[in-house]
CSV table of C-alpha atoms and ligand atoms in Angstrom, one decimal:
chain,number,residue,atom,x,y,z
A,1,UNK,CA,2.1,-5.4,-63.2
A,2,UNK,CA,5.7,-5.6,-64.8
A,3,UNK,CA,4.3,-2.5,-67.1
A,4,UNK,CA,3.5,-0.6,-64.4
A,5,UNK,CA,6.8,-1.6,-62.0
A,6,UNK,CA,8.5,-0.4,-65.2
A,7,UNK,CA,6.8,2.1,-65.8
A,8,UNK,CA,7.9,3.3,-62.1
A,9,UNK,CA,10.9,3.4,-62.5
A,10,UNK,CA,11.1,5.3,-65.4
A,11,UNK,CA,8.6,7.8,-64.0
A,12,UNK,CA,11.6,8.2,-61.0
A,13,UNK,CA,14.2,8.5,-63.4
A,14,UNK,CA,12.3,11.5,-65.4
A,15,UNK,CA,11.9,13.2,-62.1
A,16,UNK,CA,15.4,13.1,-61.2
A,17,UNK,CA,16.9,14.6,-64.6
A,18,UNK,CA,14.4,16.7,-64.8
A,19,UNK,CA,12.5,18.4,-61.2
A,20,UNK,CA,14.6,21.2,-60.0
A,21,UNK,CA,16.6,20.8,-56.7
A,22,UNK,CA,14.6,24.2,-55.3
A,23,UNK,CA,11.0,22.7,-56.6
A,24,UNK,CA,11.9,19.0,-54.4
A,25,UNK,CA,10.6,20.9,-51.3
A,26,UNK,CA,7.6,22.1,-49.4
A,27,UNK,CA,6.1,25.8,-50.5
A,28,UNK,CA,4.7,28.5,-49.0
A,29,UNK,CA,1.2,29.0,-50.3
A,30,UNK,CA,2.3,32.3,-52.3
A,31,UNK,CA,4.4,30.0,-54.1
A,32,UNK,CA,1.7,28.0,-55.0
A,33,UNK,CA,1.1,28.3,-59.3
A,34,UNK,CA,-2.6,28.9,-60.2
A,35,UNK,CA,-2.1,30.0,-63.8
A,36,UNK,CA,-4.2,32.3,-65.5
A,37,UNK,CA,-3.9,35.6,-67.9
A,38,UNK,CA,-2.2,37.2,-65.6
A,39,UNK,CA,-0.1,35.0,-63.2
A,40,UNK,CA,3.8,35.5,-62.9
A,41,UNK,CA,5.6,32.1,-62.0
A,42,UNK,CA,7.0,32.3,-58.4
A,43,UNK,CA,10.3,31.5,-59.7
A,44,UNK,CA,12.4,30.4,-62.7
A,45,UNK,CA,12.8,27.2,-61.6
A,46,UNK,CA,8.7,26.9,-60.7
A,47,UNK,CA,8.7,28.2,-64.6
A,48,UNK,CA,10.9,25.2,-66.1
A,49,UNK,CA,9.3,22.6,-63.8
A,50,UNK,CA,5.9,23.6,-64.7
A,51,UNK,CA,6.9,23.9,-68.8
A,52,UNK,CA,8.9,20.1,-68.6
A,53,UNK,CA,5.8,18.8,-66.4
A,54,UNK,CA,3.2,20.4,-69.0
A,55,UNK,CA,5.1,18.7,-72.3
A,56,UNK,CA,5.8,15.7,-70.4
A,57,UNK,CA,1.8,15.6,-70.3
A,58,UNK,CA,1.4,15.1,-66.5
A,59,UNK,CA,-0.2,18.0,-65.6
A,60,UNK,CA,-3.4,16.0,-66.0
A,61,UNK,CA,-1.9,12.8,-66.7
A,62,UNK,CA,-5.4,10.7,-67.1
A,63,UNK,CA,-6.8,12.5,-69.6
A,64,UNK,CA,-7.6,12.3,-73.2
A,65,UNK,CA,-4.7,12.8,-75.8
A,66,UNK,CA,-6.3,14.6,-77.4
A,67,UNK,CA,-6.8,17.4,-75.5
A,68,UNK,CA,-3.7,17.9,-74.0
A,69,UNK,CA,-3.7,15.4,-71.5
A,70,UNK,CA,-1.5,12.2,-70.8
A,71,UNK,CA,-3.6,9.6,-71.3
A,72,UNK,CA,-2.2,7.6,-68.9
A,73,UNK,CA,-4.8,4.5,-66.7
A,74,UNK,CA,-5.5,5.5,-63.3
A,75,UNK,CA,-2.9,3.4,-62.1
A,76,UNK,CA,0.0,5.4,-63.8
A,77,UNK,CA,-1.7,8.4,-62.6
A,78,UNK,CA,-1.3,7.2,-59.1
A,79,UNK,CA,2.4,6.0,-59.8
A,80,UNK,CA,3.6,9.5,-61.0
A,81,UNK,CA,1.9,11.1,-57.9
A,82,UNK,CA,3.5,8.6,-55.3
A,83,UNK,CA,7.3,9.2,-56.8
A,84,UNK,CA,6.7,13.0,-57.1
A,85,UNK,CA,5.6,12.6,-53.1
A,86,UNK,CA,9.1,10.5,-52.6
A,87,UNK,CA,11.0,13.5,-53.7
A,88,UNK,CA,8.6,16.0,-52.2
A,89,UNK,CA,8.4,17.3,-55.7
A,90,UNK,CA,6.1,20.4,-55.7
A,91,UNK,CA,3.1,20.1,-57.6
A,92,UNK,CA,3.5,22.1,-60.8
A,93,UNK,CA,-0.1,23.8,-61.6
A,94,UNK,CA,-2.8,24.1,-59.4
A,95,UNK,CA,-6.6,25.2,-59.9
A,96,UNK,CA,-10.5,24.3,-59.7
A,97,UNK,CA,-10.1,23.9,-63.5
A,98,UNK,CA,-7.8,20.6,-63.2
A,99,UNK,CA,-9.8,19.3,-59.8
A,100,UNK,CA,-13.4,20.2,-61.2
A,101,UNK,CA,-14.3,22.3,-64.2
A,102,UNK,CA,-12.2,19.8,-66.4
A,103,UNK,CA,-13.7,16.5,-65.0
A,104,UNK,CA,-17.0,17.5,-65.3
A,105,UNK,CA,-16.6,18.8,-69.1
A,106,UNK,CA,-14.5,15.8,-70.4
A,107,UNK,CA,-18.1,14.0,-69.3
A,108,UNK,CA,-20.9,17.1,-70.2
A,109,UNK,CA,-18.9,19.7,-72.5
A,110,UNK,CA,-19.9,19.1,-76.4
A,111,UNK,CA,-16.7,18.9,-78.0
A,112,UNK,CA,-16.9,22.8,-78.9
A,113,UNK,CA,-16.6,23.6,-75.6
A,114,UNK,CA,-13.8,20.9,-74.7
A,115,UNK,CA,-11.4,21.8,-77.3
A,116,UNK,CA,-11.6,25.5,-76.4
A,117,UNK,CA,-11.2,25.0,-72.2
A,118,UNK,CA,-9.6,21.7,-71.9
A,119,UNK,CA,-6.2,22.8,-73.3
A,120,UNK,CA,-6.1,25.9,-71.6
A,121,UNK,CA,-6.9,24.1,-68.4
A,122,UNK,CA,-3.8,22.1,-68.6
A,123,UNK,CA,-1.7,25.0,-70.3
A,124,UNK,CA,-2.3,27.0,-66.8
A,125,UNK,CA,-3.7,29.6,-69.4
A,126,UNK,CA,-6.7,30.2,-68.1
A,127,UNK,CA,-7.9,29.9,-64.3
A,128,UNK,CA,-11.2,28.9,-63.3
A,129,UNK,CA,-13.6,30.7,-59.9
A,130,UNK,CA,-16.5,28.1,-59.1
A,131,UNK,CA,-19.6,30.2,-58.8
A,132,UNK,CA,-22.3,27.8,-56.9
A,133,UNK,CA,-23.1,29.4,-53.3
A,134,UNK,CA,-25.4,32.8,-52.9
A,135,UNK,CA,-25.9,34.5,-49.9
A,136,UNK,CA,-29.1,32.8,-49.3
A,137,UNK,CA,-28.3,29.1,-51.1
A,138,UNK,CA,-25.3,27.2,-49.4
A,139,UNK,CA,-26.1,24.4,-48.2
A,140,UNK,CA,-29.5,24.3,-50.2
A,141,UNK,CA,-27.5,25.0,-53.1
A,142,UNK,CA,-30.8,24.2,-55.5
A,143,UNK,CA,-32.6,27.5,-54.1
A,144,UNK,CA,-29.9,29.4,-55.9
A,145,UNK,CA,-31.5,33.0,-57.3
A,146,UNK,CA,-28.6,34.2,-60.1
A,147,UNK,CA,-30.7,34.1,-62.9
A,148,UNK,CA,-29.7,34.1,-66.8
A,149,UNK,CA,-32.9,34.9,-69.0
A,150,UNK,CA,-33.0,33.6,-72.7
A,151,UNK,CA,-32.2,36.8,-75.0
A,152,UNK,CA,-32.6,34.5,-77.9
A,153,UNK,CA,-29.1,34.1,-79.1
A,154,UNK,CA,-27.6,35.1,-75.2
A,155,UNK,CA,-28.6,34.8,-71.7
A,156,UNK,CA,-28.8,37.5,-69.8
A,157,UNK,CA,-27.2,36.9,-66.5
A,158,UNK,CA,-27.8,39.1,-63.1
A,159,UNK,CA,-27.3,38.0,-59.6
A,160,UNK,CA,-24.5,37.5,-57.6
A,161,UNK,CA,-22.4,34.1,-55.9
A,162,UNK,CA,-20.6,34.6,-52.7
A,163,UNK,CA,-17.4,33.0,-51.0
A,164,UNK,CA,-16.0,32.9,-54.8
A,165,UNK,CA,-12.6,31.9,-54.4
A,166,UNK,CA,-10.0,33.9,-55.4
A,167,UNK,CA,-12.7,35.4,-58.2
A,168,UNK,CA,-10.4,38.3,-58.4
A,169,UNK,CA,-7.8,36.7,-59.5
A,170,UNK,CA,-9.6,34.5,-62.1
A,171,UNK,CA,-10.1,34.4,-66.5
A,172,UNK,CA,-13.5,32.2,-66.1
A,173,UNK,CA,-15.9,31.0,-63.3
A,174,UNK,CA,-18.8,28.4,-64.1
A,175,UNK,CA,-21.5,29.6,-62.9
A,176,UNK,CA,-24.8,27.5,-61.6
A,177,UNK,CA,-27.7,30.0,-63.1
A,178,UNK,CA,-31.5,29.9,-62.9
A,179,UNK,CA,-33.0,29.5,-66.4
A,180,UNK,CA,-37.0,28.6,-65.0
A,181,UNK,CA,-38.1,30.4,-61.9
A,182,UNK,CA,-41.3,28.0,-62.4
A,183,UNK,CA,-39.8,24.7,-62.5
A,184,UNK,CA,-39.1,22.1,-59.3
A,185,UNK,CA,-35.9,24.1,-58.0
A,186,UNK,CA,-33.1,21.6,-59.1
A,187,UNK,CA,-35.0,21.6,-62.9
A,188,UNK,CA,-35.3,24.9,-63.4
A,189,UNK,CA,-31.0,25.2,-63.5
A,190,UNK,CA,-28.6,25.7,-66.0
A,191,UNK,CA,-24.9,25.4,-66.1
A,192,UNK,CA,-23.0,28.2,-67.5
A,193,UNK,CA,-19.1,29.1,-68.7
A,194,UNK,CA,-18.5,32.9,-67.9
A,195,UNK,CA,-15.9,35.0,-69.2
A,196,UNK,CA,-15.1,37.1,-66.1
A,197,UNK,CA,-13.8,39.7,-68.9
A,198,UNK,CA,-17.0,40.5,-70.3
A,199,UNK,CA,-18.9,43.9,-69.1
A,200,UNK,CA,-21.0,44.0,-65.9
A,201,UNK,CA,-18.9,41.9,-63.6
A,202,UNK,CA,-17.6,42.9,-60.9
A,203,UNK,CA,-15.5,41.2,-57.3
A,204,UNK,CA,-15.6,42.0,-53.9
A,205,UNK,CA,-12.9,40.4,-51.6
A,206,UNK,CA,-14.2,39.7,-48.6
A,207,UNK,CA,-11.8,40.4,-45.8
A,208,UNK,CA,-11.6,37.5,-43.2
A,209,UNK,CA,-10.6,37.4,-39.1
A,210,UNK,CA,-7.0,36.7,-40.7
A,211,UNK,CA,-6.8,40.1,-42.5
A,212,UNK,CA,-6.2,37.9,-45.9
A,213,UNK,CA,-8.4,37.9,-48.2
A,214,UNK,CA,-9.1,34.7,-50.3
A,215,UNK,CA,-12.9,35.2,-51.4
A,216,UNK,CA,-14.6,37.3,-53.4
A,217,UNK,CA,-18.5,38.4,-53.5
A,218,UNK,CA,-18.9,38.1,-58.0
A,219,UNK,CA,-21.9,40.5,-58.9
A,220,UNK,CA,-23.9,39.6,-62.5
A,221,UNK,CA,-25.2,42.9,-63.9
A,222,UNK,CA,-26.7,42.5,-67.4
A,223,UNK,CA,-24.2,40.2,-68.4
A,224,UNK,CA,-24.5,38.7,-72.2
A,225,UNK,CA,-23.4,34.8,-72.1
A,226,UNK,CA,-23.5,33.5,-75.5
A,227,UNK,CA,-25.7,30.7,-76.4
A,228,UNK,CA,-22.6,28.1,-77.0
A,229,UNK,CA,-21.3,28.4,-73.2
A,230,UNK,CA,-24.1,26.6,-71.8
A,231,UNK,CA,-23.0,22.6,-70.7
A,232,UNK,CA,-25.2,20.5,-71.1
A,233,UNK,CA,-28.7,20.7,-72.1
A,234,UNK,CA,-31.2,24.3,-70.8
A,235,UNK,CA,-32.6,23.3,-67.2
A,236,UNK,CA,-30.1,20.0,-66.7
A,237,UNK,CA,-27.4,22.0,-65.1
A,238,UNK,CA,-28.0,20.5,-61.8
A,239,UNK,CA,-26.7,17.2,-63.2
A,240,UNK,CA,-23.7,18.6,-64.1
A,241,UNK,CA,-23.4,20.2,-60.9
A,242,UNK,CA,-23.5,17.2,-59.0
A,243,UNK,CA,-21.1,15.7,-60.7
A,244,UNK,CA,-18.6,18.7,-60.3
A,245,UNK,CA,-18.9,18.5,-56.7
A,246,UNK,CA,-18.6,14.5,-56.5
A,247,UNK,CA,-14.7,15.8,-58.0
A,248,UNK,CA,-14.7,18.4,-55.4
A,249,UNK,CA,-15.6,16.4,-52.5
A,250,UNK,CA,-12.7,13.7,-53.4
A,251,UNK,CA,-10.1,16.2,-53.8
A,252,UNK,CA,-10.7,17.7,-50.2
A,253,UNK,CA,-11.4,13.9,-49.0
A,254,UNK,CA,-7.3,13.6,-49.7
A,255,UNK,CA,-6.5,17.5,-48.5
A,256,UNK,CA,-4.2,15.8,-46.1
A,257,UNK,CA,-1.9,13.8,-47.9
A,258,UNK,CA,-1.5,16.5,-50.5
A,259,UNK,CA,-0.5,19.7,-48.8
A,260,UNK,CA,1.8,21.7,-50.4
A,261,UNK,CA,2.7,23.4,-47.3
A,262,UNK,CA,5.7,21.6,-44.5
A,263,UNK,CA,3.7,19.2,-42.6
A,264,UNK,CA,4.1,18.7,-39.3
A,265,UNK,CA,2.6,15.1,-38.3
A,266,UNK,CA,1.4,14.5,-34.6
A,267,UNK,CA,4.1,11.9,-34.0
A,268,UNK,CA,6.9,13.7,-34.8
A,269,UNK,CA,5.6,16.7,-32.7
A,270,UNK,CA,5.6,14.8,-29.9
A,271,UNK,CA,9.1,14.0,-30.3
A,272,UNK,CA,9.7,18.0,-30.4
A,273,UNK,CA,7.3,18.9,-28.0
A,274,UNK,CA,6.7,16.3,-25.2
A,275,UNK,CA,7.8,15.1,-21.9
A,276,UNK,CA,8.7,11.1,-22.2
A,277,UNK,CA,9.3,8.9,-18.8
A,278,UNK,CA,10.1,5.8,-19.4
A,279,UNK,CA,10.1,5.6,-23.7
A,280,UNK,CA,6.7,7.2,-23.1
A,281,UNK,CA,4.9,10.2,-23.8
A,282,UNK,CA,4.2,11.0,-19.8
A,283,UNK,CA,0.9,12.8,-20.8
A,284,UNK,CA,-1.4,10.4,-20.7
A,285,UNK,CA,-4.0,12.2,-22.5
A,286,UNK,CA,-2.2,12.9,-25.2
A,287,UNK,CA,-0.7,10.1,-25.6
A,288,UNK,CA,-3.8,8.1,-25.8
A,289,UNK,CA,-5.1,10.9,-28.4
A,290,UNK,CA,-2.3,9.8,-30.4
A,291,UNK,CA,-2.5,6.2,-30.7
A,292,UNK,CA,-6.3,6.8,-31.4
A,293,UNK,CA,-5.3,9.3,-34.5
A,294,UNK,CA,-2.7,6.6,-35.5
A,295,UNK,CA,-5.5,4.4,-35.9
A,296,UNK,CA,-8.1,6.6,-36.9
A,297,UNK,CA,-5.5,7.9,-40.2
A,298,UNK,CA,-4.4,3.9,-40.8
A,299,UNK,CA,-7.8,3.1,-41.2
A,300,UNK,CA,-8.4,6.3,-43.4
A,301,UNK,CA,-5.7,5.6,-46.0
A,302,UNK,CA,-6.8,2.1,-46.6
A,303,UNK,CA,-10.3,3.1,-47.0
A,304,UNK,CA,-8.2,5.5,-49.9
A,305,UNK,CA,-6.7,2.5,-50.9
A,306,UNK,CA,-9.8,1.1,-51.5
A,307,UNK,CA,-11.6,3.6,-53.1
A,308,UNK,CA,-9.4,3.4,-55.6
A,309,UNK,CA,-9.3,-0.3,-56.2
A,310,UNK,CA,-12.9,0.0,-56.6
A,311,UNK,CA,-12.5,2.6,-59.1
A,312,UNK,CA,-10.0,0.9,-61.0
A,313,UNK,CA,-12.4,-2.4,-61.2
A,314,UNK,CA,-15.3,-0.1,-62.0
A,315,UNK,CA,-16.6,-1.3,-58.6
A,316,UNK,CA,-19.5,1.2,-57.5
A,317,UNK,CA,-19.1,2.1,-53.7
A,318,UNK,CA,-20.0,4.4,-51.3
A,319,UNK,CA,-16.8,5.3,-50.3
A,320,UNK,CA,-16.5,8.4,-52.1
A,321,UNK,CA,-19.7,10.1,-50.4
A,322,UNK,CA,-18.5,9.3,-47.2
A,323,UNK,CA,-14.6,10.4,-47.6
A,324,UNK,CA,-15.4,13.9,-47.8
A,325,UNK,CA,-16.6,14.1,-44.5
A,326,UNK,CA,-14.1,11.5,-42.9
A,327,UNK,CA,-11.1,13.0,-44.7
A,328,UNK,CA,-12.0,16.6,-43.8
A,329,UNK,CA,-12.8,15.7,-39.9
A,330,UNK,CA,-9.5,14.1,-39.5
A,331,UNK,CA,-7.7,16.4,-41.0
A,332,UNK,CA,-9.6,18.6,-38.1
A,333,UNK,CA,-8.9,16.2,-35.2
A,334,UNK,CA,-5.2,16.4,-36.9
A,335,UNK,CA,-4.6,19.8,-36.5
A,336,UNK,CA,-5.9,19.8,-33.2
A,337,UNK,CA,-3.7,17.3,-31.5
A,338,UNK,CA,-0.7,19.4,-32.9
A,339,UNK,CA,-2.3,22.3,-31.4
A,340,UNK,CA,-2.2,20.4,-27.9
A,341,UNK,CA,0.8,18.8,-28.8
A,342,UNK,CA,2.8,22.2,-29.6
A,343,UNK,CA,1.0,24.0,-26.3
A,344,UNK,CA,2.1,27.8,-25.9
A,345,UNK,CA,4.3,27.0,-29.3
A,346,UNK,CA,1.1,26.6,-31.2
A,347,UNK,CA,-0.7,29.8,-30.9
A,348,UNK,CA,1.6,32.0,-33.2
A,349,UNK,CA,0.0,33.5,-36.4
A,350,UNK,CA,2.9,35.4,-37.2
A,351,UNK,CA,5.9,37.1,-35.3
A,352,UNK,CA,9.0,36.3,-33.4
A,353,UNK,CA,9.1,33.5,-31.5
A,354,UNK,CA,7.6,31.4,-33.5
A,355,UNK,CA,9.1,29.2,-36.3
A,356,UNK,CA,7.6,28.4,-40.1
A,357,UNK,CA,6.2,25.3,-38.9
A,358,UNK,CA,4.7,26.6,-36.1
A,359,UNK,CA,2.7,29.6,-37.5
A,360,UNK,CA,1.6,26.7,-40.3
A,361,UNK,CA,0.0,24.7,-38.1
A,362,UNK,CA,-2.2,27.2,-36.6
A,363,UNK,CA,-3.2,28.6,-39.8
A,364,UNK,CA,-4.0,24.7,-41.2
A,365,UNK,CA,-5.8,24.3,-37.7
A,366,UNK,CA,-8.1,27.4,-39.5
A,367,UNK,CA,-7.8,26.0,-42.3
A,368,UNK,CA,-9.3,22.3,-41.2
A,369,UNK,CA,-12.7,24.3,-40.3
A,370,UNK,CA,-12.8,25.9,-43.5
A,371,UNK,CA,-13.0,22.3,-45.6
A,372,UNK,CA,-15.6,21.1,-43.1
A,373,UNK,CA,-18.0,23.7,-44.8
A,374,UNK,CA,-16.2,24.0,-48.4
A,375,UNK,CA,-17.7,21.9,-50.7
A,376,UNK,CA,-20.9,20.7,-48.3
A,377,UNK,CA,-20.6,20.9,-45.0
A,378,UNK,CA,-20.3,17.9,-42.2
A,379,UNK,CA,-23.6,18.3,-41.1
A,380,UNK,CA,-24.8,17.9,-44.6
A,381,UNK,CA,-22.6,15.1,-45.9
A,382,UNK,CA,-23.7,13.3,-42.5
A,383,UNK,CA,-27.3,13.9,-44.0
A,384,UNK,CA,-26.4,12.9,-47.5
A,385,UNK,CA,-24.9,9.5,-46.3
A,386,UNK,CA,-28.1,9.2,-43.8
A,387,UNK,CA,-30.1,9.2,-46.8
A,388,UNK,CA,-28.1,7.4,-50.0
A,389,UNK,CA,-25.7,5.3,-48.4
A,390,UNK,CA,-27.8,3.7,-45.7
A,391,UNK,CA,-31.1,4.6,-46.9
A,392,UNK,CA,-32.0,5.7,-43.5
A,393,UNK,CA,-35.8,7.4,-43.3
A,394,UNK,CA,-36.0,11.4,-43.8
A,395,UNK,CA,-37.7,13.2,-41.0
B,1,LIG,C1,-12.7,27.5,-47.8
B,1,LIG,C2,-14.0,27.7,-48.6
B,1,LIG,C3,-14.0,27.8,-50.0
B,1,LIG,C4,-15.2,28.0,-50.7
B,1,LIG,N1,-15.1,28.3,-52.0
B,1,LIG,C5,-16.3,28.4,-52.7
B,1,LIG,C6,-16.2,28.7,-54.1
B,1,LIG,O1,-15.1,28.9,-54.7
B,1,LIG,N2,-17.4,28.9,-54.8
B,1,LIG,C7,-18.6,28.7,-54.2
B,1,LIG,O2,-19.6,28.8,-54.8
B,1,LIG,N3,-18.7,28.5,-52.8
B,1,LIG,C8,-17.5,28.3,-52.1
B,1,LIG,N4,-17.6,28.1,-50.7
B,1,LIG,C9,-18.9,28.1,-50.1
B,1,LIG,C10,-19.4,26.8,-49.6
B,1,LIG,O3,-19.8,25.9,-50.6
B,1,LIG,C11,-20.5,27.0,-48.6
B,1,LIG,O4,-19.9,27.7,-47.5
B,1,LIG,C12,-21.1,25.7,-48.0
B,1,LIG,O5,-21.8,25.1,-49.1
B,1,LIG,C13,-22.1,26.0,-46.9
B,1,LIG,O6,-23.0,27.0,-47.2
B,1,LIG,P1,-23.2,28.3,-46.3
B,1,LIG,O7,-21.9,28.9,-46.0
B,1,LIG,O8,-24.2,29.1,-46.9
B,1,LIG,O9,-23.8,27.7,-44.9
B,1,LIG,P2,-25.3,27.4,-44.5
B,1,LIG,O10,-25.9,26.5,-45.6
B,1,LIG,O11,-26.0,28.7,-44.2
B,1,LIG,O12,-25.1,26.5,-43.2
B,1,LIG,C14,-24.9,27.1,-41.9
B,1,LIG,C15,-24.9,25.9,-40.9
B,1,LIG,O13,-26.1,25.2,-40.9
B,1,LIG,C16,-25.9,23.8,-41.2
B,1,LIG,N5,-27.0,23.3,-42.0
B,1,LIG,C17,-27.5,23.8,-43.1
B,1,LIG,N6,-28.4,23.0,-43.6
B,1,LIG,C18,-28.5,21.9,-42.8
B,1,LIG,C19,-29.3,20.7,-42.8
B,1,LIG,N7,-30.2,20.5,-43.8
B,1,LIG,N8,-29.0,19.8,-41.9
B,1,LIG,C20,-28.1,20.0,-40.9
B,1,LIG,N9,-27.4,21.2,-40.8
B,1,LIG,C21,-27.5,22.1,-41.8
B,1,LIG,C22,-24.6,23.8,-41.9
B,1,LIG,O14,-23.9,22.5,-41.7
B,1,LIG,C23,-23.8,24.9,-41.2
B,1,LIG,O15,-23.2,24.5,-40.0
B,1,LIG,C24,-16.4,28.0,-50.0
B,1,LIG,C25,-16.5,27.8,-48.6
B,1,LIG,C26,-15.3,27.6,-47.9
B,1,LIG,C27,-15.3,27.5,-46.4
């Protein structure tokens, strides 16, 4: 405990000498770092901080040594991310290769495949596009059609994913494949590491209500995998795959606490927004939606809390499955309140009239839908914990 109060404190001291005055505040997400071949650091300063961060070793500050990372305990990791939130330090280096791909192959990568990604990972050298859904396997992931056939020393890969984030903009996507069309559908997959560089793929953004433009349709014609990129063992992808999305689920479980963007919480709207009689919101609707979203976010962070103690102590619990879908729907019921909290103020995309924080929360109110389907929807996850948490009977 004295290690780790010491260890605090130096932690705060390293991010004072050393986190930029500009990088100690909220970003836009354009200034958001994802890495890659060809990425451009949003700014000198988001250039230093990332370099210092990345020698430092805290860009993934639990893992191994010897692959770059800072093989630090859990509860250092936790330390350095509670003093970088003190400061509102920005978080160097995003990506699906630091929240997923990297997990999962520090557990099923042979150590080939971990001393060529794992590095890069951390180095923002090389970002990552998740390639699980089809257009006919979301939620029923396992019915997935891609298929890579066994050219002897290759696979040969055609097919195409769909809702492929930012695939355009990506070095690599993992890729869930069919390798036996006769198998049981979740034994008959394979988990692949695709260069997006090599011949015969191709992206699609797909344009959304918003005009942006943040997935991708990935098509697979005749492309050549080699051998050495599968993980894992032929037909025992969907292992790894679960796994992967166990990593998934818990980073959109805590979506909340970590946005990079300014966040406007209910209670201080109210303050901007409301009428109060008497010390008291006078709406007393919405006052009464607060105090339950008070409650209802109280009892969410300790369950957090929890989680992690159990983690620490190697405790297995439930609490992971059932985050997803709790963190995720409050961060729904969240945005909503603001929404009624902010009234006419809230229903500005973009324009005059409205401020930064203001056009934020009505895109983050989007936003909040979007992670209720991302990674497995509610309805699903509600199914999931139906049937492993409390073993209810399938219909
Ligand atoms: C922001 C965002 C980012 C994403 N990024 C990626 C990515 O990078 N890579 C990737 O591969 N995919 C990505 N996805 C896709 C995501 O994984 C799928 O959208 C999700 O798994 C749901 O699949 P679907 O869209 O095909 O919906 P469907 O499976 O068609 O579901 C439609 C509706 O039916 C309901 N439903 C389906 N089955 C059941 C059931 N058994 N019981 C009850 N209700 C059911 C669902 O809850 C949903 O409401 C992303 C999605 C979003 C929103």
């Amino acid at each position: 405990m004295q290690d780790l109060e010491q260890f605090r404190l130096d932690v705060r001291q390293w991010l004072e000498d050393n986190c930029p005055e500009s990088q100690r505040q909220p970003i836009t997400p354009e200034e958001q770092y994802f890495g890659g071949r060809n990425a451009t650091f949003p700014s000198e300063d988001a250039r230093i901080w990332f370099e210092r961060f990345r020698d430092k070793g805290w860009v993934c500050p639990e893992w191994p040594t010897e692959y770059g990372g800072g093989g630090l305990s859990p509860q250092q990791g936790k330390v350095i991310k509670e003093e970088m939130k003190a400061i509102r330090a920005r978080t160097p280096l995003y990506g699906i290769g630091i929240w997923m791909l990297g997990p999962a192959l520090l557990e099923f990568g042979n150590e080939a495949q971990k001393q060529q990604h794992i590095r890069d990972i951390i180095d923002g050298k090389v970002r990552w596009a998740q390639g699980y859904s089809e257009p006919g396997s979301g939620s029923d992931l396992a019915s997935l059609q891609c298929k890579a056939e066994d050219m002897g020393d290759h696979f040969l890969v055609n097919g195409s994913k769909i809702w492929t984030t930012a695939a355009d903009k990506c070095d690599w996507i993992f890729c869930l494949v069919r390798t036996d069309p006769d198998a049981k559908k979740q034994e008959g997959i394979s988990f692949l590491l695709i260069d997006m560089d090599d011949p015969g793929i191709t992206t699609t953004p797909i344009e959304l209500i918003s005009g942006e433009s943040e997935f991708c349709q990935t098509f697979f014609d005749n492309v050549r995998v080699p051998k050495e990129n599968l993980v894992g063992e032929l037909n025992a992808g969907w292992s790894v795959a679960k796994a992967l999305l166990v990593h998934e689920r818990k980073l959109m479980s805590e979506i909340g606490s970590d946005s990079p963007r300014e966040v406007v919480v209910p209670n201080q709207a109210a303050r901007q927004y409301l009428e109060f009689e008497d010390g008291k919101i006078a709406d007393a609707e919405l006052r009464s939606r607060l105090v339950d979203y008070d409650m209802e976010m109280h009892a969410v962070g300790l369950t957090h809390f929890r989680t992690f103690e159990e983690k620490v102590a190697g405790v297995r619990s439930a609490a992971p499955l059932v985050m997803k879908y709790v963190g995720t729907e409050a961060e729904k019921q969240k945005s909503e309140l603001l929404l009624a909290i902010m009234g006419s103020q809230g229903l500005g995309w973009e324009g005059e009239g409205f401020n930064r924080a203001e056009i934020d929360t009505l895109r983050l109110w989007a936003m909040s839908y979007a992670m209720t389907i991302a990674g497995g929807t509610s309805e699903v996850q509600l199914n999931v914990i139906a049937k492993n948490v409390l073993e209810l009977p399938q219909g």
